[in-house]
Each structure stands twice: as C-alpha cells, then as structure tokens.
Coordinates of C-alpha atoms and ligand atoms in Angstrom, one line a residue:
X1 CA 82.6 99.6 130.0
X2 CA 85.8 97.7 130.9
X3 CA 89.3 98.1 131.3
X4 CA 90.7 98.2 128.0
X5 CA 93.8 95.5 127.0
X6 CA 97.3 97.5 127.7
X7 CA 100.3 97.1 125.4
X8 CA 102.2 98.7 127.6
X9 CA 103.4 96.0 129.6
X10 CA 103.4 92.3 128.4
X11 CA 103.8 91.0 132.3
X12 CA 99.7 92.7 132.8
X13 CA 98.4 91.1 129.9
X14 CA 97.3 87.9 131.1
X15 CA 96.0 89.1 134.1
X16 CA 93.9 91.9 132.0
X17 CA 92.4 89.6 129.3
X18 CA 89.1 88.1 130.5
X19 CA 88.3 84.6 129.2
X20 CA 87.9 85.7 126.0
X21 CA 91.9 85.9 125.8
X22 CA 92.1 83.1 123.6
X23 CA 90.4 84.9 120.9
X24 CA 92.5 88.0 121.0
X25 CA 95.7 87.5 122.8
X26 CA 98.6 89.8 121.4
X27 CA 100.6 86.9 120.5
X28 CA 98.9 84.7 117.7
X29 CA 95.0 84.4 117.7
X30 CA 92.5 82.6 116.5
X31 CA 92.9 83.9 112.9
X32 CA 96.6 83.9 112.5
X33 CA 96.0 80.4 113.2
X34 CA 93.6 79.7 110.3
X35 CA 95.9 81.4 108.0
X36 CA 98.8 79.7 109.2
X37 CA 97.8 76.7 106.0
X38 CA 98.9 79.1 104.0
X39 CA 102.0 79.9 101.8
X40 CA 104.1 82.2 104.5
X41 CA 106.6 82.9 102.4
X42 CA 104.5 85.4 100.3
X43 CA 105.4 89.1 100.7
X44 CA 103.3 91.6 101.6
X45 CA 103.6 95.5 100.6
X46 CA 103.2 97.0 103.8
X47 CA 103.8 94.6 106.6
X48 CA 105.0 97.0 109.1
X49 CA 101.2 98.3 109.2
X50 CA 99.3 94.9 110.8
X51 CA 102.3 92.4 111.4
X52 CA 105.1 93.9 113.2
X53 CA 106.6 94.7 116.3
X54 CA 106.2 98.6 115.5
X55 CA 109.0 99.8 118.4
X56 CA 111.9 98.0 116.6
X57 CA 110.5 97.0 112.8
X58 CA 110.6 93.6 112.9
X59 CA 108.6 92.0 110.4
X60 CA 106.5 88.8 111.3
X61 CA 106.2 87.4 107.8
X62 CA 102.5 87.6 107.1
X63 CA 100.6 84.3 107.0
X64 CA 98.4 84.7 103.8
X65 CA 95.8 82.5 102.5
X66 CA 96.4 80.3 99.4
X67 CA 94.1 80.7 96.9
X68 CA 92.6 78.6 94.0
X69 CA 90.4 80.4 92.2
X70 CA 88.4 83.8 92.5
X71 CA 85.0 84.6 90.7
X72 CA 82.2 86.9 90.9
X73 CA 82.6 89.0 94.5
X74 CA 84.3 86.2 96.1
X75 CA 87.7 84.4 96.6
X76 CA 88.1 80.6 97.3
X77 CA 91.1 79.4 99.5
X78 CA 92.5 76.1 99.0
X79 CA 91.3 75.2 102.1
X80 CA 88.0 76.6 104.1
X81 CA 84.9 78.1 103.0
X82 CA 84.1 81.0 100.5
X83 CA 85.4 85.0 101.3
X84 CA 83.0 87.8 100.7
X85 CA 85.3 90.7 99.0
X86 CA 84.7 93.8 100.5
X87 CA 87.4 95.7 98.9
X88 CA 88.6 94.0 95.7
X89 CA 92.6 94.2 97.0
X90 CA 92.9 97.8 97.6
X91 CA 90.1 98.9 95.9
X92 CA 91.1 97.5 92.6
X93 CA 88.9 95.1 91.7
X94 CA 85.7 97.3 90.5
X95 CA 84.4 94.3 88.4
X96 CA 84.8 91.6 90.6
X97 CA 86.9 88.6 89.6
X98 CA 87.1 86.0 87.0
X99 CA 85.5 85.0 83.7
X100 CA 82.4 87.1 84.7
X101 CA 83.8 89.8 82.5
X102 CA 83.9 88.2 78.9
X103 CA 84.5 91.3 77.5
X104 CA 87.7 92.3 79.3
X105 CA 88.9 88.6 78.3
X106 CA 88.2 88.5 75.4
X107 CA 89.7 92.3 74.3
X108 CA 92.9 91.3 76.3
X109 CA 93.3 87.8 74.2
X110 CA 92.4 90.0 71.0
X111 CA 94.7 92.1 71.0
X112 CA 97.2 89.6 72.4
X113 CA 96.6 88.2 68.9
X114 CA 96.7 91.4 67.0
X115 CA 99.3 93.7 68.2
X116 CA 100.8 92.5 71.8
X117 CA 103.3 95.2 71.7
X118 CA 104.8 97.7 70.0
X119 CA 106.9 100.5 71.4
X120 CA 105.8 103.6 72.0
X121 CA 108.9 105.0 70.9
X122 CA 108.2 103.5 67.6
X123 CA 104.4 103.5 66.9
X124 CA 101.2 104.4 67.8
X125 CA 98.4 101.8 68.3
X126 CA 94.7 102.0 68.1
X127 CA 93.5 100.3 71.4
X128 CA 96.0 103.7 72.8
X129 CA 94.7 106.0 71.0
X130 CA 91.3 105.3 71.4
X131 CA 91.8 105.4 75.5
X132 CA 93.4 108.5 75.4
X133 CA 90.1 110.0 73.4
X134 CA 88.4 108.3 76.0
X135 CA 90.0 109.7 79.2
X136 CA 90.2 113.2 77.9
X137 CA 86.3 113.3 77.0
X138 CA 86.0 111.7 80.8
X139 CA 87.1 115.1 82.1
X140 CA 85.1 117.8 79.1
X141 CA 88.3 117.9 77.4
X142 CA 89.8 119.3 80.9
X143 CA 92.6 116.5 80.0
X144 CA 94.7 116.7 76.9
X145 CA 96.9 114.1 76.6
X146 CA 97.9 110.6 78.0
X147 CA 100.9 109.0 79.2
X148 CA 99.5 104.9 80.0
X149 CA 101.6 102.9 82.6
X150 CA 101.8 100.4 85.2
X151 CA 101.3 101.4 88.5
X152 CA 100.1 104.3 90.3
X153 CA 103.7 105.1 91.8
X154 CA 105.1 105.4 88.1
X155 CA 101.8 107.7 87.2
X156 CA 102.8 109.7 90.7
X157 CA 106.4 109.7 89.6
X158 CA 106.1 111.0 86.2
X159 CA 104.0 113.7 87.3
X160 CA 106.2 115.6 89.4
X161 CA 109.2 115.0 86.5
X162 CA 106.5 116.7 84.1
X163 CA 106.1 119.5 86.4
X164 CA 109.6 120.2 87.3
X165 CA 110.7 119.8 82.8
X166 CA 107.5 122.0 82.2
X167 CA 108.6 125.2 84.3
X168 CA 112.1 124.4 82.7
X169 CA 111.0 124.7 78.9
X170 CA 108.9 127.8 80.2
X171 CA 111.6 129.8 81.4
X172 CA 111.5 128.8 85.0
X173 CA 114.2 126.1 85.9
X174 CA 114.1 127.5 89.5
X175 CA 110.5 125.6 90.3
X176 CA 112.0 122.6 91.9
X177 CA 109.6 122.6 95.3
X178 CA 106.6 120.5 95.4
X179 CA 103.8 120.5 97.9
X180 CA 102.3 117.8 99.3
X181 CA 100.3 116.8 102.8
X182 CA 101.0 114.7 105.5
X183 CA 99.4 111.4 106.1
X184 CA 98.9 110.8 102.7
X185 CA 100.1 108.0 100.3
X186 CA 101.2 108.4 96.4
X187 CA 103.1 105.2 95.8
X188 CA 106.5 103.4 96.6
X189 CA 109.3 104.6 94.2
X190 CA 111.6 107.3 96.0
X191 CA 110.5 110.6 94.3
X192 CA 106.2 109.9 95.1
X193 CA 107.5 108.6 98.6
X194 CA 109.3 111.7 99.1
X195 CA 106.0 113.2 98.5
X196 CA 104.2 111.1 100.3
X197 CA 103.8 112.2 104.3
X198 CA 102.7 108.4 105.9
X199 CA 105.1 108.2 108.7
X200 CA 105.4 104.6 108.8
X201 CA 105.6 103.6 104.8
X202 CA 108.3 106.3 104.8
X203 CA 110.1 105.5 108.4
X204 CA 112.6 102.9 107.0
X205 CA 113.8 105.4 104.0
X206 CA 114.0 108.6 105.3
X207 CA 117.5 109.0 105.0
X208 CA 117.1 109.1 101.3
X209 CA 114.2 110.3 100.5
X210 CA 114.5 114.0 99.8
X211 CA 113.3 116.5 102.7
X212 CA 114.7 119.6 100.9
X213 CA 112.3 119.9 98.0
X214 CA 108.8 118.6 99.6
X215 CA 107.1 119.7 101.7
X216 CA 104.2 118.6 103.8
X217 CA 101.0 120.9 104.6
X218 CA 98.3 119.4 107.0
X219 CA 95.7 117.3 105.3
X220 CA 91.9 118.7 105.3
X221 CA 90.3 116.4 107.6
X222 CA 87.3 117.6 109.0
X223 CA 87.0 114.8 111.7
X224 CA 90.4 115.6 113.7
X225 CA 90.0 118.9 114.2
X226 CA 88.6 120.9 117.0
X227 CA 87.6 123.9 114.8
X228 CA 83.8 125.1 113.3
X229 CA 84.2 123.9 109.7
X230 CA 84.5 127.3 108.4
X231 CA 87.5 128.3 110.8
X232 CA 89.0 125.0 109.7
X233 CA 88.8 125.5 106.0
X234 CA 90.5 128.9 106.3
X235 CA 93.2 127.6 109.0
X236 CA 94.3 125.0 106.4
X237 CA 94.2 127.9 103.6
X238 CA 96.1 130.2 105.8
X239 CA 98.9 127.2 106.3
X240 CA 99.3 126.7 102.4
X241 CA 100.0 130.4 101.9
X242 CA 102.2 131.1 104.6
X243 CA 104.2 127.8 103.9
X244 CA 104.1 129.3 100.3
X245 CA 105.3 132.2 101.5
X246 CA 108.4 130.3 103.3
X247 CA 109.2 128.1 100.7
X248 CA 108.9 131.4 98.0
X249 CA 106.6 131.0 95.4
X250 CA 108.3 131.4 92.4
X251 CA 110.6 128.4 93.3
X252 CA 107.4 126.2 93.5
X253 CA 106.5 123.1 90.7
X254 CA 103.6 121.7 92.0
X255 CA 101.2 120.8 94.4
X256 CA 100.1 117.2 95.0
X257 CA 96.7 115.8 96.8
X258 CA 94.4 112.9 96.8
X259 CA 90.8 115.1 96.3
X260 CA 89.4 111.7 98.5
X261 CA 91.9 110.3 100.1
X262 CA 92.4 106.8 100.5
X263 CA 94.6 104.7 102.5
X264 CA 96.6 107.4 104.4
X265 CA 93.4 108.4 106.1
X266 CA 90.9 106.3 105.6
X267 CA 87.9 107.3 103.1
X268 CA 88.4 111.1 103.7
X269 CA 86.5 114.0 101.4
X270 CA 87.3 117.5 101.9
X271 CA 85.5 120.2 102.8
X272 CA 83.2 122.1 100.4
X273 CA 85.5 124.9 99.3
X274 CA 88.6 123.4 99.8
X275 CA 89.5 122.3 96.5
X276 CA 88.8 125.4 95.2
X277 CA 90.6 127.4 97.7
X278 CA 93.9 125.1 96.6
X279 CA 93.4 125.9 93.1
X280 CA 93.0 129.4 93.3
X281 CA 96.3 129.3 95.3
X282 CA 98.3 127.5 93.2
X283 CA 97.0 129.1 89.5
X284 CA 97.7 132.7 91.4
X285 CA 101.4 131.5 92.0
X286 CA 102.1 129.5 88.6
X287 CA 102.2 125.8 90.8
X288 CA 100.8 123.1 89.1
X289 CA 98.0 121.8 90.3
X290 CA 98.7 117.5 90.4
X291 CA 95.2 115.5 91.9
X292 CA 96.3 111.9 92.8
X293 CA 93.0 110.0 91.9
X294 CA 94.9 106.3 92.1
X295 CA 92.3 105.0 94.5
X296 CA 89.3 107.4 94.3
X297 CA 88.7 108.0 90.9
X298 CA 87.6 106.2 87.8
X299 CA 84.0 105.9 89.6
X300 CA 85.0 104.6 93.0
X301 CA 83.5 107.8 94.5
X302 CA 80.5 108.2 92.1
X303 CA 77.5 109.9 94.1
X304 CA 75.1 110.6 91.6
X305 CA 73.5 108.5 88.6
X306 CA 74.8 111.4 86.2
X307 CA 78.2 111.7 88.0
X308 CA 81.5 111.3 85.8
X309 CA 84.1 109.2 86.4
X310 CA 86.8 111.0 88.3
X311 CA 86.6 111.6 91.8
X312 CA 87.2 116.1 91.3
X313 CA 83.9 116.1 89.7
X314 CA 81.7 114.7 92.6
X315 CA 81.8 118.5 94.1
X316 CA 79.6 121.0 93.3
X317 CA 82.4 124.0 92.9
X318 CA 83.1 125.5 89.7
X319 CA 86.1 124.5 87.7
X320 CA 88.1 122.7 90.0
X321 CA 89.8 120.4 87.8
X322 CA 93.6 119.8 87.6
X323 CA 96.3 120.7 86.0
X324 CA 97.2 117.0 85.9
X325 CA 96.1 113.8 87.2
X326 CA 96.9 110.6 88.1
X327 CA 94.6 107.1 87.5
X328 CA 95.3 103.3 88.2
X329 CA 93.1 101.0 90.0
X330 CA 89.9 100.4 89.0
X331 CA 91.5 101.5 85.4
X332 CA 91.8 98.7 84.6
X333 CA 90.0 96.7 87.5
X334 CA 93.3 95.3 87.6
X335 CA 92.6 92.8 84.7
X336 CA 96.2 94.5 84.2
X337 CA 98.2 96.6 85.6
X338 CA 98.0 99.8 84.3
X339 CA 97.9 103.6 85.5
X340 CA 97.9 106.9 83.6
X341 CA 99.0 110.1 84.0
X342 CA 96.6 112.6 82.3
X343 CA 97.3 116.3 81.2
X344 CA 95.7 119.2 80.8
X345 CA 94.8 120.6 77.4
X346 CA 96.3 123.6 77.8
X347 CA 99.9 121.4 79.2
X348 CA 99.1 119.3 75.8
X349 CA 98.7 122.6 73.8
X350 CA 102.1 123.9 74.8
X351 CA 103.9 120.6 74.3
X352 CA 102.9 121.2 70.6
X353 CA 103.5 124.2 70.0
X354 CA 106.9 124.6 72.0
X355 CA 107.7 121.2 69.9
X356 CA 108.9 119.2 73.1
X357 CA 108.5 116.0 74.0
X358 CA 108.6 114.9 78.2
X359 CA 111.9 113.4 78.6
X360 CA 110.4 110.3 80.6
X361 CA 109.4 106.9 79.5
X362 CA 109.1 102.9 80.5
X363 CA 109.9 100.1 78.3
X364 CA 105.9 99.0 78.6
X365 CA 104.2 102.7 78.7
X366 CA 101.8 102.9 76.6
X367 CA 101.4 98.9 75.9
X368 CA 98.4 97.7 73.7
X369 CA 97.2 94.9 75.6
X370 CA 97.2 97.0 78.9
X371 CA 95.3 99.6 76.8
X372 CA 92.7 97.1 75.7
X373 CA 91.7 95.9 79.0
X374 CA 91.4 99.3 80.0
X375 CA 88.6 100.2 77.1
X376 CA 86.7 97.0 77.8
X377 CA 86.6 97.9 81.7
X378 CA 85.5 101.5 80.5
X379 CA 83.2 100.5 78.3
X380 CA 81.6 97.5 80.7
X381 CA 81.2 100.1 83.5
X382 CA 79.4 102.4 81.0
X383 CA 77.5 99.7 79.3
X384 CA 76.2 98.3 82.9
X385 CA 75.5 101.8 84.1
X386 CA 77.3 101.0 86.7
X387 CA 78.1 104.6 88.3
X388 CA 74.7 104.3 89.3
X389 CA 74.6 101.3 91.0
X390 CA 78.0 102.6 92.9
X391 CA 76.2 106.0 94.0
X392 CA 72.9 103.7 94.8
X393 CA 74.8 101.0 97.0
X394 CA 77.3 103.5 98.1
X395 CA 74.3 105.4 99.7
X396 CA 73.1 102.3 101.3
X397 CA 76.7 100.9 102.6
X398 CA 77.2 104.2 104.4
X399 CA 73.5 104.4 105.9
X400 CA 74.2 100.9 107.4
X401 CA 77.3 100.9 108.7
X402 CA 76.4 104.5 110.3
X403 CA 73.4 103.1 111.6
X404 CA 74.9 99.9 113.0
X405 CA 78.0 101.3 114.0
X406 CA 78.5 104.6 114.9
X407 CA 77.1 104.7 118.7
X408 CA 79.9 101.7 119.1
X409 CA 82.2 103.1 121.6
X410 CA 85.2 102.2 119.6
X411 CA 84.1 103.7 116.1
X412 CA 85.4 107.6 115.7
X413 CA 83.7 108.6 112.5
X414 CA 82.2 106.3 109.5
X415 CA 82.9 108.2 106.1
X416 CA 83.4 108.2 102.3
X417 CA 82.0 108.7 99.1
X418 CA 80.4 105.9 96.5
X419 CA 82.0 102.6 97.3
X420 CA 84.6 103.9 99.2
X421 CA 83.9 104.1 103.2
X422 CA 86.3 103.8 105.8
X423 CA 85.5 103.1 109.5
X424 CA 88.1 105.0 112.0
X425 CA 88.4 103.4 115.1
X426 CA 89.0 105.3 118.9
X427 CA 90.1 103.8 122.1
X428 CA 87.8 107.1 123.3
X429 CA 85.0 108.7 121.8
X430 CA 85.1 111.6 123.4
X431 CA 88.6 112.5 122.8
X432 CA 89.0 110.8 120.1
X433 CA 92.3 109.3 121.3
X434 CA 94.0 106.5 119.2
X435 CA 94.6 103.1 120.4
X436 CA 98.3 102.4 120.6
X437 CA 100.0 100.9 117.4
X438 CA 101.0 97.9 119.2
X439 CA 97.5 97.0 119.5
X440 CA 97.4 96.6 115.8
X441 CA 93.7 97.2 115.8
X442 CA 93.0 97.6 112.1
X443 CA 95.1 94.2 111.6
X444 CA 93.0 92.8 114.2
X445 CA 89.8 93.5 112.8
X446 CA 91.0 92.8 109.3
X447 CA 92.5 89.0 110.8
X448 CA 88.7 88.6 112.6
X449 CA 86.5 89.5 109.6
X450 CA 88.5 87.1 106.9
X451 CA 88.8 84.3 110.0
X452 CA 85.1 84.4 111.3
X453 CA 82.9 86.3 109.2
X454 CA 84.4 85.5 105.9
X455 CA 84.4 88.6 104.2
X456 CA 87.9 91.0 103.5
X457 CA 88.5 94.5 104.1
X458 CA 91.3 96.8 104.0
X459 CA 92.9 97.6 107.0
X460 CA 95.4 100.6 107.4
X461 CA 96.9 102.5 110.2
X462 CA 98.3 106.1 110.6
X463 CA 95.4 108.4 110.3
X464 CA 95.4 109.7 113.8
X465 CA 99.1 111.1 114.0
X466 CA 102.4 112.0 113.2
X467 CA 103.6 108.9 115.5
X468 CA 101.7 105.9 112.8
X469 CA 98.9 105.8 115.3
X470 CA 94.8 105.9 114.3
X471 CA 93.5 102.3 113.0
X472 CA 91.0 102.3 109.8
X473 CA 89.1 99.9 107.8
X474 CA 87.9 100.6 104.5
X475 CA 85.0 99.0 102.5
X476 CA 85.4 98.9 98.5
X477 CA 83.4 96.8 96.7
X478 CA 82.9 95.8 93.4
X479 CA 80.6 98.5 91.0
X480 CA 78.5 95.8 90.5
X481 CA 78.0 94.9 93.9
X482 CA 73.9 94.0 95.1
X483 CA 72.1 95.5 97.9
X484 CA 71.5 91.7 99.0
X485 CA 75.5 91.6 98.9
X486 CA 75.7 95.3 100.8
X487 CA 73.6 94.0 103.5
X488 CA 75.7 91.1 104.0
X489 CA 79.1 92.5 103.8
X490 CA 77.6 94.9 106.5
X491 CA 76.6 92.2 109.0
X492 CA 79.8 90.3 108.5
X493 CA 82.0 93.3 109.1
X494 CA 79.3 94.5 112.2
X495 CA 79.7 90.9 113.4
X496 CA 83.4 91.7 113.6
X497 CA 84.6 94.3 114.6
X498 CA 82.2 93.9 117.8
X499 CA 84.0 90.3 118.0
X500 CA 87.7 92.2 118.6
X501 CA 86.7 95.1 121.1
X502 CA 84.4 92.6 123.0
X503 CA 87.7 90.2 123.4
X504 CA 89.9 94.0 124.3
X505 CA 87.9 94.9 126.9
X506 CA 87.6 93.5 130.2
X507 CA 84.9 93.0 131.9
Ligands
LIG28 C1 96.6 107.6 96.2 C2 97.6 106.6 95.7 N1 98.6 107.1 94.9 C3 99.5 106.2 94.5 C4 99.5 104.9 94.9 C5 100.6 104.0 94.4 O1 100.0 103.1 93.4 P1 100.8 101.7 93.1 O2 100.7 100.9 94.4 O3 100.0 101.1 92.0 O4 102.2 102.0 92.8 C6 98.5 104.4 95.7 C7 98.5 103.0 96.1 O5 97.7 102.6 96.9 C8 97.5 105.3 96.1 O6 96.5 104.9 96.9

C-alpha cells in the first residue's frame, strides 16, 4: 500500500499524486468536468457536504447535470449516455421514474379532476380518509390518526409541537425537553434541526437553533464502538437514564430516533434490544416515544416476504412500536411531495375524548391530490408484491457488495436493511480512522460513479465524528429493482470506488 494523498498541505500535493493525478486532483477532476454542461446555477440542499472548502464554508456552486427525461430505473442527461439510479434522489423514488406507473398518473390526474383541493379546515375528502385507514391498519391499529403533509421536516416539526401541546392538555406544561441523538438528521426547519445532532447541516445555524431544550444522547452504532455488543447496548442505556436523570424526568416531552438511520450515519440498524430498552425508558418516565421513519420506512427496510411496511417492525422484539411516527419518501415515491405524521390510538383516543384539536396546520395538509398519489403508490407496492422483491434483492445487494468490497482496504463496514445499504469508508482499517473532510471522499466517489460508471448514489459525510468527518455511500434502489439490475449497479459502484482510492494512493 501507498502513501495516501494529504490535504494537509496544498504545496505536497503534486509531488504526492502519482500519474493518475489527473483523475483525482483536489482541484476539479475528471467528473466535475463532465458536469460542468450543466445548469450551475441549480441549488443543492446540502452543498457544504461534497463541494466546499469545509475550513471556511465556502460554497463551490455544485455543477449538476441537466436532465430531459427519466423513466424506468434510469435518468437521461441532455447530453451523454444513460444513468443507472442507485438511490432514486435520496431514497425517494421506490417506483422508479416516469409513465411506468399508470396507476399513480392516472389517480393524480383523477383527482386533479374531481376534487384538487379542499381545506382541511373546511372538509374531509375521501382519497384522505381512505389513507389514513390505510396507514393505521399498516401498523395493527398501533396508529390512530393522521396528519398528511409535505415534507419530512414539517412531519418532524409537528411532532415535537404535538408532544409539547399533549403534556399541556394532560396536566404537564413543564415537559418542554426533548431527546434526540447525535449524528442524526430530521429535516431543515429550525425546531427538527434543533433536534437534529449532524454537525455540519447544523454548523451555519447554531446560534439559533435551541441548545436549552434538546438534547443529544450517542447514537447506537454498533460499528464505532470498541465494546462486546452486550456492554455496548447497556453503555448506551446507561447514558439515556443518567442524561434523564440530569435533564429530570418529569420535565421531559419526547424522545426522537431514526429506528434505521439514514443519512446521518449511513444505513445503520440498531442493536437487538435497543429499541426496546428506549421504550421501556421512556413509557416508565411518561416521554413520548417519536420514531423518525422519513427515509427507512414505508418498505425501504423490508427483510422478509411477510414484513410490514414500516421500518419498527423488521425486529423481532415485542411491542416496540411508537408513540408517534413520522413518514415521507417513498410515501409517495415522490410522485408528490408528501409526508405524514402518524399517532398512536391511544394519543387519537384522548384527542376525542378530551375534545381537542392540535393547534398546528399548513395551508396544503391534508391535500387530495397528494393523498391520491399516495394510495396508488400503496396500493402498487402491494399489488406488485413488492416487499418481497425489496427483502429478496436487498439480500442479494448486501451479499455482493460485502463480498466484493469489504477486504478493500478503504471500506470500514458495508450495512443496511432491504434496499437500504450504506458503504462507510476508512483511511485505516484497523483503526478505523476517517479520512479528512477536505478529502471529500464520499463526493469523490459519488462525482466517479455518475462520470465513469454511470450509475448514482448517495453520498454523505459525518458519520465518523463530532468534527463532520466519516465519508458514506448509500445504495437505494427502486422496490422494483431486478437482480440483473443489482448485479450491475454492483459492478458499476465496485468499478468506482476502486477508480478513486487507486488515483489517492501513491504508489
Ligand atoms: C430521517 C429524516 N427525517 C427528516 C428528514 C427531512 O425530510 P425533508 O427533506 O422531506 O424535509 C429527512 C430527510 O432526508 C430524513 O432523512
């Protein structure tokens, strides 16, 4: 093994890159090139995690392709050949693009004819209603009640203001805390960043976002730390009741997680017994128990042919469902935006019989057309079966990229659940030190696969540390998504992320 490429000091670049400099340089490469045909005026959410200089936040505006059309498991640029989708946006598109989903078309032009809105303030509407049946069957009645909205930031947002007006009407005004973890993510608006602990998403707001309500526990992952599983699972116990303890119990709302989580860290399941062990802590204090399934739930994570939709139901431990939850993504495949915040029976029971109504609502909750596409993504995933296709080629992805991958020098840990695997890279294997930020390695392999392998996956940084460092890659394909297509998504991103550390390291 080489010398690996330094950040550290621009003057010993040069004379560190071998001749394959020109296809990794830290200035543009070869992909940044390509892209450059394309419309750089485009935004993207998070540039500061693949396009910035990281020490002082300056933003490089992103050069994105242009697209013309997208259809099936693929995207066509203006210019250049075909891309592979290996992660439908982030994660979002579970049916693939385009007219290959008559159904979802044709409900969304229906009801576009029928009702296309209709306050919620106002009416009801049948398309609503029905999903709401639909989502609270989805959990055995667990769920009692839906509020539908736009993005998963606004589902994230309006839990916490149910938690904190729920303790109110119940006697408790003084439950104003909520509990969340470090490095995870639960959407943009102030009150789910405040919650969220993603260093560098939060970095540029922390002066408002509010540090004297949340708090931040340490996230279960299994891979970072140096303990026997078993000491580990009680360690993390042991911090949630002892920052419990600090924070006093009876002044706490809620407790927020991702059961899977996503982009913070990269594909990441907990370990058996931790769910539970969270729930049994929160119900003994009177906390609310919030699970954040915006990215792994509605059948992203399915493991089994029989498995439900949402992500909690994947483990094997008793009665681990929620108090509330929060959906958006594959929803609505992103035919429309649309997100949900579901509530327990029991929540829906008392909001009846105390006669009160959640003081919280968007001009477009609850919209008919948004509800339609959302019942003709439900019902095409259910009339295709396709859970089990998304355990089946889950299985597979995960077997191939761990076979491929995982005696790579540079690969930490390969993980996930269904169709939702991330691949965490490590400038040491034994140590399982991060590369440096600067070194943008996620971008880089993102930038290589869409230039020369055609095929896109997420990239994301920050699961390492507390400093934005620890570079991921996630793979999320479509439910309906073949083995032929697994196999080949799987060679492309092989093919590249062996291109980038064979340009980083010297020979
Ligand atoms: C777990 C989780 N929660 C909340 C959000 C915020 O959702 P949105 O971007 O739709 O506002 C995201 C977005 O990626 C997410 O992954």
């Amino acid at each position: 093994m080489g010398q690996l490429l330094s950040t550290s000091s621009s003057s010993r670049r040069s004379h560190l890159l071998p001749s394959s400099a020109s296809k990794a340089p830290l200035g543009k490469t070869e992909a940044d090139i390509l892209l450059s045909d394309s419309s750089s005026e485009l935004s993207h959410p998070f540039p500061t995690e693949t396009n910035n200089d990281n020490s002082t936040n300056t933003q490089t505006p992103p050069l994105l392709p242009l697209l013309k059309k997208a259809k099936g498991h693929y995207y066509y640029p203006v210019s250049g050949p075909k891309i592979l989708d290996a992660c439908g946006g982030a994660g979002v598109a579970c049916l693939g693009h385009g007219k290959s989903n008559k159904s979802v078309i044709k409900a969304i032009t229906t009801q576009l004819s029928t009702v296309q809105y209709a306050s919620y303030a106002h009416f009801r509407v049948d398309p609503v209603l029905q999903l709401e049946k639909f989502l609270c069957e989805s959990t055995d009645g667990k769920m009692g009640k839906m509020y539908l909205m736009s993005s998963g930031s606004e589902a994230v947002e309006a839990a916490l203001k149910f938690a904190l007006e729920y303790h109110a009407w119940n006697g408790q005004p003084e439950r104003v805390n909520i509990i969340s973890r470090s490095h995870s993510y639960h959407g943009t608006t102030i009150g789910s960043l405040s919650a969220s602990g993603h260093t560098t998403r939060r970095q540029p707001f922390t002066s408002v976002l509010n540090r004297t309500n949340f708090h931040h526990l340490p996230p279960c992952n299994p891979y970072r730390s140096p303990l026997p599983r078993e000491e580990y699972l009680s360690s993390l116990l042991t911090s949630l009741e002892s920052l419990i303890t600090t924070i006093s119990p009876s002044t706490i709302a809620a407790l927020i997680l991702e059961p899977i989580v996503g982009a913070a860290l990269g594909c990441v399941p907990p370990l058996p017994g931790y769910l539970s062990g969270i729930k049994s802590f929160c119900h003994t204090h009177g906390i609310l128990l919030i699970y954040d399934e915006v990215m792994c739930g509605m059948g992203r994570t399915a493991t089994s042919p029989s498995h439900h939709l949402h992500a909690y139901q994947s483990f094997p431990e008793p009665d681990i469902s929620p108090d509330m939850m929060t959906i958006a993504k594959s929803f609505s495949a992103s035919y429309l935006p649309a997100s949900a915040l579901l509530i327990s029976t029991p929540l829906s029971n008392f909001l009846t019989s105390h006669n009160k109504v959640f003081t919280h609502g968007h001009t477009n909750q609850s919209h008919p057309v948004v509800a339609s596409a959302c019942l003709a993504v439900q019902g095409t995933i259910q009339s295709r079966n396709l859970l089990s296709n998304v355990a089946a080629q889950g299985g597979l992805l995960l077997h191939l990229l761990q076979k491929q991958l995982s005696q790579h020098p540079n690969v930490g840990d390969i993980r996930g659940r269904g169709l939702f695997v991330g691949i965490e890279f490590i400038a040491d294997k034994t140590t399982k030190q991060p590369f440096e930020r600067e070194l943008d390695i996620a971008g880089r392999v993102h930038k290589t696969a869409l230039k020369n392998w055609q095929v896109l996956v997420y990239a994301s940084q920050g699961c390492a540390d507390d400093q934005g460092r620890g570079d991921v890659i996630m793979v999320m394909p479509a439910y309906d998504v073949t083995a032929k297509e697994i196999r080949e998504m799987v060679r492309r991103i092989v093919g590249a992320v062996r291109e980038v550390f064979d340009s980083l390291w010297v020979a």
